Coordinates of C-alpha atoms in Angstrom, one line a residue:
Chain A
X1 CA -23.8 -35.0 -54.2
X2 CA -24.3 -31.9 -56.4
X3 CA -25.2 -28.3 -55.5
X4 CA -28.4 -29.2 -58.0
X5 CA -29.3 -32.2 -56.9
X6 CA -29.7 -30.9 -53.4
X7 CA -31.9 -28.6 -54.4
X8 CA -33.6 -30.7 -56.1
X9 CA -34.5 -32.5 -52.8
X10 CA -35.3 -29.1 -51.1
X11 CA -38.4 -28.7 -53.9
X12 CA -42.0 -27.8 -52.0
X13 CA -40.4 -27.5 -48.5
X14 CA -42.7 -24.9 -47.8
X15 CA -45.7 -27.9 -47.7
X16 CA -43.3 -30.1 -45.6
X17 CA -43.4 -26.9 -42.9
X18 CA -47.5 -26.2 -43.4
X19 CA -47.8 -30.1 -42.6
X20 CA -45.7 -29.9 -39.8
X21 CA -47.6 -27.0 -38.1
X22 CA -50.6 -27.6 -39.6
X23 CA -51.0 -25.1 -41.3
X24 CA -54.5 -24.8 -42.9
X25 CA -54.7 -20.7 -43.8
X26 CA -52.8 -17.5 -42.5
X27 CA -54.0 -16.2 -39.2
X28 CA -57.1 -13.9 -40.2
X29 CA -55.1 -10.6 -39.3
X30 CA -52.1 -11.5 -42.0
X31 CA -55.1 -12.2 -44.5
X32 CA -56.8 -8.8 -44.0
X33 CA -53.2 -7.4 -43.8
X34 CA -52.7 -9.1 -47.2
X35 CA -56.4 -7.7 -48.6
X36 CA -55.5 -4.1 -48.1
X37 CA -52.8 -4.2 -49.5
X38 CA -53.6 -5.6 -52.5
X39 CA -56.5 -3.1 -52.9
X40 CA -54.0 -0.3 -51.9
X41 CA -52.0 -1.8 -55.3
X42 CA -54.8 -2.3 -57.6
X43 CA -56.1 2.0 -56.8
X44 CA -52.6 2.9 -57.3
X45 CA -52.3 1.4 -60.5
X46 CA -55.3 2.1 -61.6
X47 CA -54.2 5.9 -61.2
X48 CA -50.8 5.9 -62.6
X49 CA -52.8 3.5 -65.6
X50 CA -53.3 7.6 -67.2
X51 CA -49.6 8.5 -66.6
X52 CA -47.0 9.8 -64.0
X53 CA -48.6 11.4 -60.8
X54 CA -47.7 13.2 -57.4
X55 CA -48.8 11.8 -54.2
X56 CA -51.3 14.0 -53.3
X57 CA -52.8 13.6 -57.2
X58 CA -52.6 9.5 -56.5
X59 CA -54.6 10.1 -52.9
X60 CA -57.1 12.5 -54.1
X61 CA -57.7 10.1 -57.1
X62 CA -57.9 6.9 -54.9
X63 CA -59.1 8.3 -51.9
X64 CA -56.3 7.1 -49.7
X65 CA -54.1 9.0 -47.2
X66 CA -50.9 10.8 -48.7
X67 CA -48.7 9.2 -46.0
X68 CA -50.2 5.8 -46.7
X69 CA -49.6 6.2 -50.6
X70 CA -46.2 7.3 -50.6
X71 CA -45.0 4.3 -48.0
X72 CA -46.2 1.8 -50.7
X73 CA -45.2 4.0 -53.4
X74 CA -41.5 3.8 -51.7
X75 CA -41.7 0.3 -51.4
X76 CA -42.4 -0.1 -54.6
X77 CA -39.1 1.7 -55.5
X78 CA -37.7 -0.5 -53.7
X79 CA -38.3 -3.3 -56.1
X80 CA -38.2 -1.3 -59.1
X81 CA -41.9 -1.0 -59.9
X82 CA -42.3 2.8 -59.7
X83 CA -39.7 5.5 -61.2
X84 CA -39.8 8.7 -60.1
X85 CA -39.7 10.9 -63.0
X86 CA -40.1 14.5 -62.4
X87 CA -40.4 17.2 -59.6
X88 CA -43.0 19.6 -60.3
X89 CA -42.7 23.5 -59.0
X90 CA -44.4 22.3 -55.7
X91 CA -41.4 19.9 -54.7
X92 CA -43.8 16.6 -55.2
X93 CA -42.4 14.1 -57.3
X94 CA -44.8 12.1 -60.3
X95 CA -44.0 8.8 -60.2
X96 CA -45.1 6.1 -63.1
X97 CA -45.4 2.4 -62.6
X98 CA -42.5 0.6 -64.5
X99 CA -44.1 -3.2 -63.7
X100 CA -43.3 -6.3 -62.7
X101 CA -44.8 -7.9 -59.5
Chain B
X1 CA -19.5 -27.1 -42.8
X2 CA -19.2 -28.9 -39.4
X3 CA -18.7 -25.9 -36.6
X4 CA -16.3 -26.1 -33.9
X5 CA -16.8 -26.3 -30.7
X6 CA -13.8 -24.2 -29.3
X7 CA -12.7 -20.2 -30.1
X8 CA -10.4 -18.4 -28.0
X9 CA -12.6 -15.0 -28.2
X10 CA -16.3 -15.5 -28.3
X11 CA -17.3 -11.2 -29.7
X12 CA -21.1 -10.6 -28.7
X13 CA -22.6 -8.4 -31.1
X14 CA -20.7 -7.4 -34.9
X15 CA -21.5 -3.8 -35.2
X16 CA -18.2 -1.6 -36.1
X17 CA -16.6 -1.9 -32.2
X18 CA -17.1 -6.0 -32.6
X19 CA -16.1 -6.1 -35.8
X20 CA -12.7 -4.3 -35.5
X21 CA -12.2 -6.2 -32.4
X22 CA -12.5 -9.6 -34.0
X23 CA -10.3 -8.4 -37.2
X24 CA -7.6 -6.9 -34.5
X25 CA -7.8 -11.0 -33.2
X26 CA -8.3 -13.0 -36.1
X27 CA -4.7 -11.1 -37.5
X28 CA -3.4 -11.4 -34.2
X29 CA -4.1 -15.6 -34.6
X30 CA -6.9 -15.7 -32.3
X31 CA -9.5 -18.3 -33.3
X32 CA -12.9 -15.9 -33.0
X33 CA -16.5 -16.7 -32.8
X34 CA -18.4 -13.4 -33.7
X35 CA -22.3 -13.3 -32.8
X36 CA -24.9 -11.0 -34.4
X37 CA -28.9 -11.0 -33.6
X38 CA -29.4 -10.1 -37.1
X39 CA -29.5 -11.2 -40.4
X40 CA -26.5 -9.0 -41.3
X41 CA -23.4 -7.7 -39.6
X42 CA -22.5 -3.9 -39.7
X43 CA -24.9 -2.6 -36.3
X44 CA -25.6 1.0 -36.9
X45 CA -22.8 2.2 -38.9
X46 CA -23.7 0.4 -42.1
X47 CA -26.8 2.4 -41.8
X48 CA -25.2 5.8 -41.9
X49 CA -25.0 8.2 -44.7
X50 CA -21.5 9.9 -43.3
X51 CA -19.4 10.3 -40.5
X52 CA -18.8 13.7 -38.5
X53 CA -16.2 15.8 -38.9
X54 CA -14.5 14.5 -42.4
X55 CA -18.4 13.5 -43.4
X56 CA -16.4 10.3 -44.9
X57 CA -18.7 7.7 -46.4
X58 CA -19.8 5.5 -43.0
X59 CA -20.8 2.7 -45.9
X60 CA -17.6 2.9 -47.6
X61 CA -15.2 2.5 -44.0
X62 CA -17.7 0.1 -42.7
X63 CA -18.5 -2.4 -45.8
X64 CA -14.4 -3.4 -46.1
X65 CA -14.2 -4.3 -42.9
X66 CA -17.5 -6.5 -42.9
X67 CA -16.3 -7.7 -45.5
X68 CA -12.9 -8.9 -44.3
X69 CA -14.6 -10.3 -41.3
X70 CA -16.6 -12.2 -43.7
X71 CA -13.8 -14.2 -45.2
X72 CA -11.1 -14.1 -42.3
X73 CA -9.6 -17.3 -42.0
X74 CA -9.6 -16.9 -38.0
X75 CA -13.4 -15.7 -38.1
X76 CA -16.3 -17.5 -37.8
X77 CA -19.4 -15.8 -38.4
X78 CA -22.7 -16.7 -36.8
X79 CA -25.7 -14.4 -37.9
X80 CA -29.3 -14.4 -37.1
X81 CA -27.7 -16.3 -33.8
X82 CA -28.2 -15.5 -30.4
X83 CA -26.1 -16.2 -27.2
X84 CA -28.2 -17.4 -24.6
X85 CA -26.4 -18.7 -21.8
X86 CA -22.6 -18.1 -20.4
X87 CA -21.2 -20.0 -17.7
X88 CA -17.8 -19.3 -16.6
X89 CA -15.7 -22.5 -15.4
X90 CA -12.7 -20.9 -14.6
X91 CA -10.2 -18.5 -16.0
X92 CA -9.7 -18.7 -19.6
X93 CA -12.7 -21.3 -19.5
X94 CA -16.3 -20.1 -20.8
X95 CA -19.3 -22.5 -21.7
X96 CA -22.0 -20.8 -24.3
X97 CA -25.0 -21.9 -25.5
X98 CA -25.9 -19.9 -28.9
X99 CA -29.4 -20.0 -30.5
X100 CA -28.7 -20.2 -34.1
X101 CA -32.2 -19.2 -35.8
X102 CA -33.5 -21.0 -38.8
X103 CA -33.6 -17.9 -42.0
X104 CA -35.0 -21.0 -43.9
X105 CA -32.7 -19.9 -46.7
X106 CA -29.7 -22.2 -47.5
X107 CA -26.4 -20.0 -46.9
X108 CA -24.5 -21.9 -49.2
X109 CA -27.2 -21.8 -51.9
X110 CA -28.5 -18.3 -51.6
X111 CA -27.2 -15.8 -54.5
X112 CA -28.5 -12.7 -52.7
X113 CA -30.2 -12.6 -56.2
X114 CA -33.6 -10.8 -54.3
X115 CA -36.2 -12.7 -57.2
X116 CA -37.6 -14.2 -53.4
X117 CA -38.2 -10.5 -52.4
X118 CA -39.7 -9.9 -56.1
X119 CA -42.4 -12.7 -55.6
X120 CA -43.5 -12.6 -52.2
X121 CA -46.8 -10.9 -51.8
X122 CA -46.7 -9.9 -48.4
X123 CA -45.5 -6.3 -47.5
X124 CA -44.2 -5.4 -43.4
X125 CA -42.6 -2.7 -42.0
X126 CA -38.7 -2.3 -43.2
X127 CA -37.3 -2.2 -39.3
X128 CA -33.9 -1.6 -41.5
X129 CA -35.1 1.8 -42.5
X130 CA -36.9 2.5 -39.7
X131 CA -40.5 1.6 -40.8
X132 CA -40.0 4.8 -43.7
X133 CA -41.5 1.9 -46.4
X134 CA -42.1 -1.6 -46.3
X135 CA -39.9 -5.3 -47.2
X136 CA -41.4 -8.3 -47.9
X137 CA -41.8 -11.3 -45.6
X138 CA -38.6 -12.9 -48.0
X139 CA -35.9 -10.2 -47.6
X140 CA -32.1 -9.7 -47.5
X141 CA -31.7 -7.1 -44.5
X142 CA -30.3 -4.3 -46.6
X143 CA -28.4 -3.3 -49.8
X144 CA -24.9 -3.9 -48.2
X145 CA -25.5 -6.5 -46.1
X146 CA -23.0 -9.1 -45.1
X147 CA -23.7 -11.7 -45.8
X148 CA -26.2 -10.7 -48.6
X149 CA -28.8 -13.6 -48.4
X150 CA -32.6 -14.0 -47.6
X151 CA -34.0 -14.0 -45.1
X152 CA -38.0 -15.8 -44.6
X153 CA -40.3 -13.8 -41.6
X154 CA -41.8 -16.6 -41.0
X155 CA -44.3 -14.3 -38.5
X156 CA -45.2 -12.6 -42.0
X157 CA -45.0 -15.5 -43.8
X158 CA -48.3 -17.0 -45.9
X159 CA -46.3 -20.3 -46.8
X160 CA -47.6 -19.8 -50.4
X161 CA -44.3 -21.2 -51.6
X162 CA -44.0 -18.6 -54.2
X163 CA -39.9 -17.8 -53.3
X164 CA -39.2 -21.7 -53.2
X165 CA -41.0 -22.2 -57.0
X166 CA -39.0 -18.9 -58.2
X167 CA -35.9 -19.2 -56.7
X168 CA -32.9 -19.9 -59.1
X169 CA -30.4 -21.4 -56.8
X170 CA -33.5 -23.6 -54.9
X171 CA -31.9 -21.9 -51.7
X172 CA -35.7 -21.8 -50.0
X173 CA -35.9 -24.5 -47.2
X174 CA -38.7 -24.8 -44.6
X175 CA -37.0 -27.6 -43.1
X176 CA -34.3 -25.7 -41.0
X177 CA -34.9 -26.0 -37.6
X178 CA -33.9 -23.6 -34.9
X179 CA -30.5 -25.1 -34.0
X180 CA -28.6 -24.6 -30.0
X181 CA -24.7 -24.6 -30.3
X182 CA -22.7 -25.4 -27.8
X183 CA -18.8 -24.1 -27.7
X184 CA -16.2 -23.7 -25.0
X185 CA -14.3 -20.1 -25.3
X186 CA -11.0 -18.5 -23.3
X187 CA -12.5 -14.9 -23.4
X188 CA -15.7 -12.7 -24.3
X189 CA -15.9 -9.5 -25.7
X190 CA -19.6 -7.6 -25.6
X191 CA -20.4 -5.3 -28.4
X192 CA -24.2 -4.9 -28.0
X193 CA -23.9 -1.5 -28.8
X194 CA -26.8 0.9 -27.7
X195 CA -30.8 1.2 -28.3
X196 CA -31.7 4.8 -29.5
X197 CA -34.2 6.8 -26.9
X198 CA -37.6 6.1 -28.1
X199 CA -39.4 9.5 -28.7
X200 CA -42.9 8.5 -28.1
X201 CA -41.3 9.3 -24.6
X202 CA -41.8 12.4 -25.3
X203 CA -45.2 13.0 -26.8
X204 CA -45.1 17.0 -26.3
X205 CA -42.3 16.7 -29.8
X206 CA -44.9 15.1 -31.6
X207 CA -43.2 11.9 -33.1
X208 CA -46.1 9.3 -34.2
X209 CA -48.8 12.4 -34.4
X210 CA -47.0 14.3 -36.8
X211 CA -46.3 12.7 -39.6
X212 CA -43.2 14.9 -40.8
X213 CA -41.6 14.4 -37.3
X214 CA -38.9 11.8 -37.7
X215 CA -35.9 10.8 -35.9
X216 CA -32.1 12.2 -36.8
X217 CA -31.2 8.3 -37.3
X218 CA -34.2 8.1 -39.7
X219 CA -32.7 11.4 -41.5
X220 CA -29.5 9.9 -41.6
X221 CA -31.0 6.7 -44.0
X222 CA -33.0 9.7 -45.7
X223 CA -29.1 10.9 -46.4
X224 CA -27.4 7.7 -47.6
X225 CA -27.0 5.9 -50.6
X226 CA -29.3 3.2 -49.7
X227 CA -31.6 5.6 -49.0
X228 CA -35.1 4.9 -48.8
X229 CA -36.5 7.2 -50.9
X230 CA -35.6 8.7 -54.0
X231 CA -34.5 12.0 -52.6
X232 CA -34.9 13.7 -48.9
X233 CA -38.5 13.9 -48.9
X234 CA -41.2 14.3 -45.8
X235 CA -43.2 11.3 -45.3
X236 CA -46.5 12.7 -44.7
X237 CA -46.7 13.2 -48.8
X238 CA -43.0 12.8 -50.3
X239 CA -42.7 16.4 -50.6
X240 CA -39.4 17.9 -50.8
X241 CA -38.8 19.9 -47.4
X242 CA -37.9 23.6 -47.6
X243 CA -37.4 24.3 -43.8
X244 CA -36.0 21.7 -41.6
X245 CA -35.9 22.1 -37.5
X246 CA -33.7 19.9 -35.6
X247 CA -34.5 19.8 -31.5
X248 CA -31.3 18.6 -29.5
X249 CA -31.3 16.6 -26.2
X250 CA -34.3 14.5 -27.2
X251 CA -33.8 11.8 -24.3
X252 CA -31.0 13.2 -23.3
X253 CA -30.0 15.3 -19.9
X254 CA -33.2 14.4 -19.1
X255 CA -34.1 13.2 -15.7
X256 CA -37.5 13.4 -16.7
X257 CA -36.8 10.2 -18.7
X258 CA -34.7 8.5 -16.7
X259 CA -31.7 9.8 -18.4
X260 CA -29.6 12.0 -17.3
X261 CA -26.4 12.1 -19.1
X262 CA -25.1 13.8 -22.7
X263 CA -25.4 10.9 -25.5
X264 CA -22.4 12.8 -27.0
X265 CA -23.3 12.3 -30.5
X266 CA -26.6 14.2 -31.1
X267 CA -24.9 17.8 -31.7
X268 CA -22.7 16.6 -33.8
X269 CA -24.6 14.3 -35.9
X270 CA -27.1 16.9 -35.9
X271 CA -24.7 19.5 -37.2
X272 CA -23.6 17.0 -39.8
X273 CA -27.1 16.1 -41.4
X274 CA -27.7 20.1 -41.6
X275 CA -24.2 20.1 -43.5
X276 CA -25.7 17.4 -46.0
X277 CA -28.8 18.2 -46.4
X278 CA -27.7 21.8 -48.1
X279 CA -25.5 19.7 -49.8
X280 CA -28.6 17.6 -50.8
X281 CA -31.0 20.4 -50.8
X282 CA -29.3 23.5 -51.8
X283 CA -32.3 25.9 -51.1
X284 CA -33.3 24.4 -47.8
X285 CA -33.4 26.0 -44.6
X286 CA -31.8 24.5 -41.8
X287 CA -32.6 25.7 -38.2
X288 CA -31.1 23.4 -34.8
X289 CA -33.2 24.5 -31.5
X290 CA -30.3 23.7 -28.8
X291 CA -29.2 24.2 -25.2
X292 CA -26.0 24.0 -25.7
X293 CA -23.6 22.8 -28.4
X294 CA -21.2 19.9 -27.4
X295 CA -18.0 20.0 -30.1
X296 CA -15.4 18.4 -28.0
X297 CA -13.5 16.4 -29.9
X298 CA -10.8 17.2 -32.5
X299 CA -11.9 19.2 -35.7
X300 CA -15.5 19.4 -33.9
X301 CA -15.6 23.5 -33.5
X302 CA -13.9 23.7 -36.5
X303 CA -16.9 21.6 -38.6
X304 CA -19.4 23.5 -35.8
X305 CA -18.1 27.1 -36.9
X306 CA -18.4 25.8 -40.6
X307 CA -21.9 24.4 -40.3
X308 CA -22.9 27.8 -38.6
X309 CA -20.8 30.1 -41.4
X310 CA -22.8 28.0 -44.3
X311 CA -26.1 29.2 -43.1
X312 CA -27.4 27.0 -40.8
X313 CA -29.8 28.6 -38.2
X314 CA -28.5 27.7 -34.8
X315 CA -31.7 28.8 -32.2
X316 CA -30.5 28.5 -28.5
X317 CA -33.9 27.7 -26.9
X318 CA -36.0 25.1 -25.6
X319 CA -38.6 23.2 -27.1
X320 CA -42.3 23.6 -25.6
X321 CA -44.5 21.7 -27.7
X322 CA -44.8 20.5 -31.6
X323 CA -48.1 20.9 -33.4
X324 CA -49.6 19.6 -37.1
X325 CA -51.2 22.5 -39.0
X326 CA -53.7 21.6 -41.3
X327 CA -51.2 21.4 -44.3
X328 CA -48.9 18.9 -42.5
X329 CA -46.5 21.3 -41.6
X330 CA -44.8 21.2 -38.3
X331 CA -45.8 24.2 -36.0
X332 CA -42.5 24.5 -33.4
X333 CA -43.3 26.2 -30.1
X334 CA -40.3 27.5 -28.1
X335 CA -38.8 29.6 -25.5
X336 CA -35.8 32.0 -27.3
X337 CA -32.9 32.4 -24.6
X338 CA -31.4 34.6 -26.7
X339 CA -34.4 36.5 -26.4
X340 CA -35.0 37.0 -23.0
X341 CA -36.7 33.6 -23.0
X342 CA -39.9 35.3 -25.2
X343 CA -42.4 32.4 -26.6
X344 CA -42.3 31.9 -30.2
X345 CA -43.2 29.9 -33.0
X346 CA -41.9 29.1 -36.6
X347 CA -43.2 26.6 -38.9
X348 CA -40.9 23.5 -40.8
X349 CA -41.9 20.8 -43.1
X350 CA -39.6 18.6 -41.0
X351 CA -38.7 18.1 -38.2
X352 CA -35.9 15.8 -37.0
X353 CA -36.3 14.8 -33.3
X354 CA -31.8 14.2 -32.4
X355 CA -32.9 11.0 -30.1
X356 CA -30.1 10.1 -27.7
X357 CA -28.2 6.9 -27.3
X358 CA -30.1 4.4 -24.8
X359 CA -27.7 1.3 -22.9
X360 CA -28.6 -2.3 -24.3
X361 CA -27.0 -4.4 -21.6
X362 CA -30.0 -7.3 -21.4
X363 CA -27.2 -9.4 -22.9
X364 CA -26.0 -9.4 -19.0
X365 CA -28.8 -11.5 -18.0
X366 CA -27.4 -14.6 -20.5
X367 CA -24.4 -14.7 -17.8
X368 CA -25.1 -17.9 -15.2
X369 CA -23.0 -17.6 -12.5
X370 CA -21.2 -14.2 -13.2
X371 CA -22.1 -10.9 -12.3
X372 CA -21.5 -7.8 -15.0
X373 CA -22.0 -5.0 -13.4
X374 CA -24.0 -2.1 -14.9
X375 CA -23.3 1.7 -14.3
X376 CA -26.0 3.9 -12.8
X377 CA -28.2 4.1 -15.5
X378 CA -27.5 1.0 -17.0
X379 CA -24.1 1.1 -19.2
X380 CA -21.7 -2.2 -18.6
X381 CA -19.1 -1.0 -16.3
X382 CA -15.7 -0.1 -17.1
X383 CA -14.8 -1.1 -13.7
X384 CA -10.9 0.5 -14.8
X385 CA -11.8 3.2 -17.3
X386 CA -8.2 4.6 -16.9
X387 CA -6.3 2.0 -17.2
X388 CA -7.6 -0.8 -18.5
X389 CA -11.0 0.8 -20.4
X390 CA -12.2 -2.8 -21.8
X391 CA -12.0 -4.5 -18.3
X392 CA -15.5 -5.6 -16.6
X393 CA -15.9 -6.5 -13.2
X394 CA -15.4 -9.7 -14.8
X395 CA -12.1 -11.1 -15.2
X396 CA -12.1 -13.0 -19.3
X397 CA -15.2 -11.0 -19.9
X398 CA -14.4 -7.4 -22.1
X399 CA -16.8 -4.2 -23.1
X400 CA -16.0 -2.9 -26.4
X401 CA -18.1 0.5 -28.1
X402 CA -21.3 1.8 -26.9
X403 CA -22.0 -1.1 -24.6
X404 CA -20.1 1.1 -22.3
X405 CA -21.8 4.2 -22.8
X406 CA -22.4 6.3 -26.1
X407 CA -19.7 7.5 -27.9
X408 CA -18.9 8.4 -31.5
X409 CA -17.6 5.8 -34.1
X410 CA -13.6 6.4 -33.8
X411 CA -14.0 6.0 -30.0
X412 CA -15.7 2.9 -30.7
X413 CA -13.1 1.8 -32.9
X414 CA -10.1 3.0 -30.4
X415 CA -12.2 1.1 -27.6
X416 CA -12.7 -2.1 -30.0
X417 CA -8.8 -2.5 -30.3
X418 CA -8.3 -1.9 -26.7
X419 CA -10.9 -4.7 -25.6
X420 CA -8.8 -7.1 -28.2
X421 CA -5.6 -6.2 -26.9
X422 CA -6.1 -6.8 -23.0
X423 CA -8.7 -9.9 -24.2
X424 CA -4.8 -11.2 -25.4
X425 CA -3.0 -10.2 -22.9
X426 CA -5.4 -12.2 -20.8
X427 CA -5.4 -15.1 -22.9
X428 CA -1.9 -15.0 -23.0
X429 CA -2.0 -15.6 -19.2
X430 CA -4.5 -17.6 -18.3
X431 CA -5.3 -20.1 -21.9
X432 CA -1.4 -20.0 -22.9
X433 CA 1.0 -19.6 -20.5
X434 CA 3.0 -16.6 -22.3
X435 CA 3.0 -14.0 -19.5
X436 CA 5.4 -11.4 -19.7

C-alpha cells in the first residue's frame, strides 16, 4: 500500500476520536480559554491595523496588561505573524502584524 | 516497523548523559533501547544558549549527537514513552513495561512541516520555553528537536480537525491508541537528570509577583538561538533591560528548603549569562549578589576573573527581600558584607533568580522487586563513587549525569561513558560469558 493511500484512509480521524469519547463540545473552561484569546487577537490587530507599535502603545490602546500583550505578541513571532521592526530610544520594540493565521 | 522485544541496554531518560551513553553502546555493538518522557530527545542541554568556560554553542555539541542517536543502527528510539515497570529476573535479565503515548501524529508521515501549528486555534503555555510565550495544542516541541514531528495536546485539544484537513503529508491520526511494550533487557542505565528548585519556594525573591523576575534557565532560552523572543527583553513589557541582578544559591545551601548542598552549576552559569548578555547587550549592567563564588573546575577562575575584569558587578551579600515599584522595576533589598553587613537597595529591570538543581529519582518507584537506593536528599546512590562511579546498589542497574547529583555538562558526559563502560563489562559477564 502507498504512503498516499494510507492517508487517505487516516481522512476525518479527528470525528472517529470525538465519537469514540463522545465528544459533543470542549469543556467550558477550554472554550472561555479559546474566547479570550481570540478577543486578545482581534484588539491587537485592531491596533497594529494603524502601523508598527510598542507594547505599552498596544496596551494602553487596547486596554490590556503589558505582560499579557507581549506573551501573545511573542507567540505570534513564533509563527511568523508579527515582525519586530524597530527599537525606539526607550528600548521597546514596534512590532507590525505580517498575517497569516 | 515491528519493535523488538530484546535490547541489551535499556537507557532511561535521553538528555546529553543518556544520549552519550547509548552512542558509547550502540558503537560498542550493544543493541540499545533509549527512553524519553518527551516528545523530543536532547533534556536540558538542547535548551541552552552556551556552555561555561569555552561558552561553546550547547545547540551545536548537543544537536550531532541527537542526531546520531537518531539514525544509529544499534539505537532504538522511543519518545513520548514512559517506563513503568522493571522487574529484575536475574542477572543480566530485566522485564520492562514501557507506556508508549499516542502523539496522534504518524511518525513515518509527519514532515515536521509546522502548517498543524499554523492552523490550530488554540494557544497554552510553551512548557519548552518555560511559559515565556505560548504553542499551540498541535506542536513540534522545539526548533531542534529530534525527532522534529507534531505533537497533538490532546488536554488542549478542541478536535476541530483543522491540522488533519491542512496537513500535507495526512500525518494527523486520532486513532492511535496509548500502546504498553513489553521487552526483556541485560542492563539499565538511568539518566533522568534533575528537576530545577522551584522558586515560588522562596516567595521573599519575588518570582510569580514580579513580573521581571525570571529564572537563570529562563535567561539562558532568553540567550539562545531559539530564543523566545526577538532579543533579551523583560517580560513585564518586552523592554530591553539596562541593569540586570542575578541572586546566587536560590534553593541551594538551603536547609530552609530542604536542600542543603551546592547545585554546582549556578555560579558558573550565572557568570556565563553576565558574559553574554554584554555580549548581547553591550550597554547593560550586570550586578551577581553572592555568598560565595564556586570556580572549581579547570579554566573556571580563569573565565571568573574575566567576567569580573569585563565589568560585571560582583556584590558579596545576601538577599533580603525583592519588591515591584510602580514602573515594573525590580527593587533588590540586601545585606552588603563587604560593607559591614549595612542594608541597601539598588533597582534592576531584571532580575534572574540562579535556581539550583533539584534530584528527579521518582523513576525509582517503577522498580518491582529492586531497591535503588537514594542519597540523603534524594540523589540515586553511587553506592562506589570511587571506583566504580555508575554502580547502584543494584547490580545490572547504572546512574549516568545528574541523576546522581548536579553536575556540569562534561561531567555528565565523563559520567555517561563511565555508566556504558561498566554496563559492558557487566554484560560481558553475566549476558555473554566474556569475562576477563
Amino acid at each position: 500500500m502507498s504512503g498516499k493511500e494510507v492517508s487517505r484512509e487516516k481522512r476525518n480521524t479527528f470525528l472517529y476520536l470525538r465519537e469514540k469519547i463522545g465528544f459533543k463540545a470542549p469543556p467550558k473552561e477550554l472554550q472561555e480559554r479559546l474566547k479570550e484569546q481570540n478577543e486578545i487577537k482581534k484588539k491587537i490587530l485592531e491596533a497594529l491595523k494603524t502601523g508598527p507599535k510598542t507594547v505599552p502603545e498596544i496596551a494602553k490602546e487596547t486596554g490590556i496588561d503589558t505582560y499579557t500583550i507581549f506573551w501573545y505578541l511573542m507567540t505570534y513571532l513564533r509563527y511568523k505573524q508579527i515582525e519586530p521592526v524597530e527599537k525606539t530610544d526607550e528600548g521597546y520594540w514596534k512590532y507590525k502584524w505580517v498575517g497569516g493565521r | 516497523m515491528k519493535q523488538a522485544n530484546e535490547y541489551d541496554v535499556l537507557i532511561i531518560g535521553a538528555g546529553i548523559a543518556g544520549i552519550e551513553a547509548a552512542l558509547t553502546l550502540g558503537d560498542a555493538g550493544y543493541r540499545v533501547l533509549l527512553v524519553e518522557k518527551e516528545g523530543s530527545i536532547g533534556g536540558k542541554m538542547a535548551l541552552l544558549s552556551k556552555t561555561f568556560p569555552t561558552l561553546d554553542c550547547a545547540s551545536c555539541i548537543a544537536t550531532p549527537k541527537m542526531a546520531a542517536a537518531a539514525h544509529h543502527p544499534n539505537i532504538t528510539l522511543l519518545t513520548y514513552s514512559e517506563v513503568q515497570e522493571v522487574v529484575k529476573n536475574g542477572e543480566a535479565d530485566f522485564s520492562v513495561k514501557i507506556l508508549k503515548k499516542p502523539r496522534y501524529v504518524d511518525l513515518d508521515a509527519c514532515t515536521g512541516c509546522g502548517i498543524c501549528e499554523t492552523v490550530c486555534p488554540v494557544i497554552v503555555s510553551d512548557e519548552f520555553q518555560y511559559d515565556m510565550r505560548g504553542r499551540k495544542a498541535a506542536y513540534i516541541p522545539f526548533d531542534i528537536a529530534v525527532p522534529k514531528k507534531a505533537i497533538i495536546d490532546l488536554d488542549n485539544c478542541i478536535l476541530c480537525g483543522s491540522c488533519e484537513r491542512e496537513c500535507p503529508a495526512s500525518a494527523i491520526d486520532f486513532t492511535q491508541e496509548p500502546e504498553t511494550l513489553e521487552v526483556k533487557v541485560g542492563a539499565i542505565i538511568i539518566a533522568t537528570g534533575f528537576k530545577l528548585f522551584s522558586p515560588t519556594l522562596r516567595p521573599e525573591f519575588g518570582y510569580g509577583r514580579c513580573k521581571n523576575v525570571i529564572t537563570a534557565m529562563q535567561m539562558d532560552r532568553l540567550l539562545a538561538p531559539t530564543r523566545p523572543y526577538n532579543s533579551v527583553l523583560r517580560p513585564l513589557d518586552g523592554k530591553e533591560p539596562m541593569r540586570i541582578a542575578y541572586i546566587l544559591c536560590v534553593g541551594s545551601r538551603d536547609r530552609k528548603v530542604g536542600n542543603p548542598y551546592c547545585s554546582q552549576i549556578c555560579c558558573m552559569y550565572s557568570i556565563k549569562q553576565a558574559q553574554l548578555i554584554m555580549g548581547a547587550l553591550p550597554l547593560a549592567d550586570v550586578a551577581i549578589f553572592y555568598i560565595d563564588i564556586r570556580a572549581f573546575g579547570k579554566g573556571f577562575e580563569e573565565f571568573f576573573n574575566q567576567t569580573q575584569a569585563m565589568g560585571t558587578m560582583f556584590i558579596k551579600g545576601r538577599v533580603i527581600v525583592v519588591e515591584e515599584d510602580k514602573e515594573g522595576n525590580v527593587v533588590v533589598k540586601y545585606e552588603d558584607m563587604d560593607d559591614g553587613g549595612r542594608l541597601k537597595e539598588d533597582t534592576f529591570d531584571l532580575v534572574v533568580l540562579a535556581v539550583g538543581a533539584m534530584p528527579n529519582s521518582d523513576i525509582t518507584k517503577v522498580f518491582k522487586n529492586v531497591k535503588i537506593e537514594l542519597d540523603e536528599v534524594g540523589w540515586i546512590k553511587q553506592v562506589d563513587p570511587n571506583n566504580n562511579p555508575a554502580t547502584t546498589s543494584v547490580p545490572g542497574i547504572f546512574v549516568a549525569g545528574c541523576a546522581a547529583g548536579p553536575k556540569d555538562i562534561p561531567d555528565s558526559i565523563v559520567e555517561a561513558d563511565a555508566a556504558a563502560a561498566q554496563c559492558m563489562a557487566y554484560l560481558n559477564e553475566h549476558k555473554y560469558g566474556r569475562k576477563r
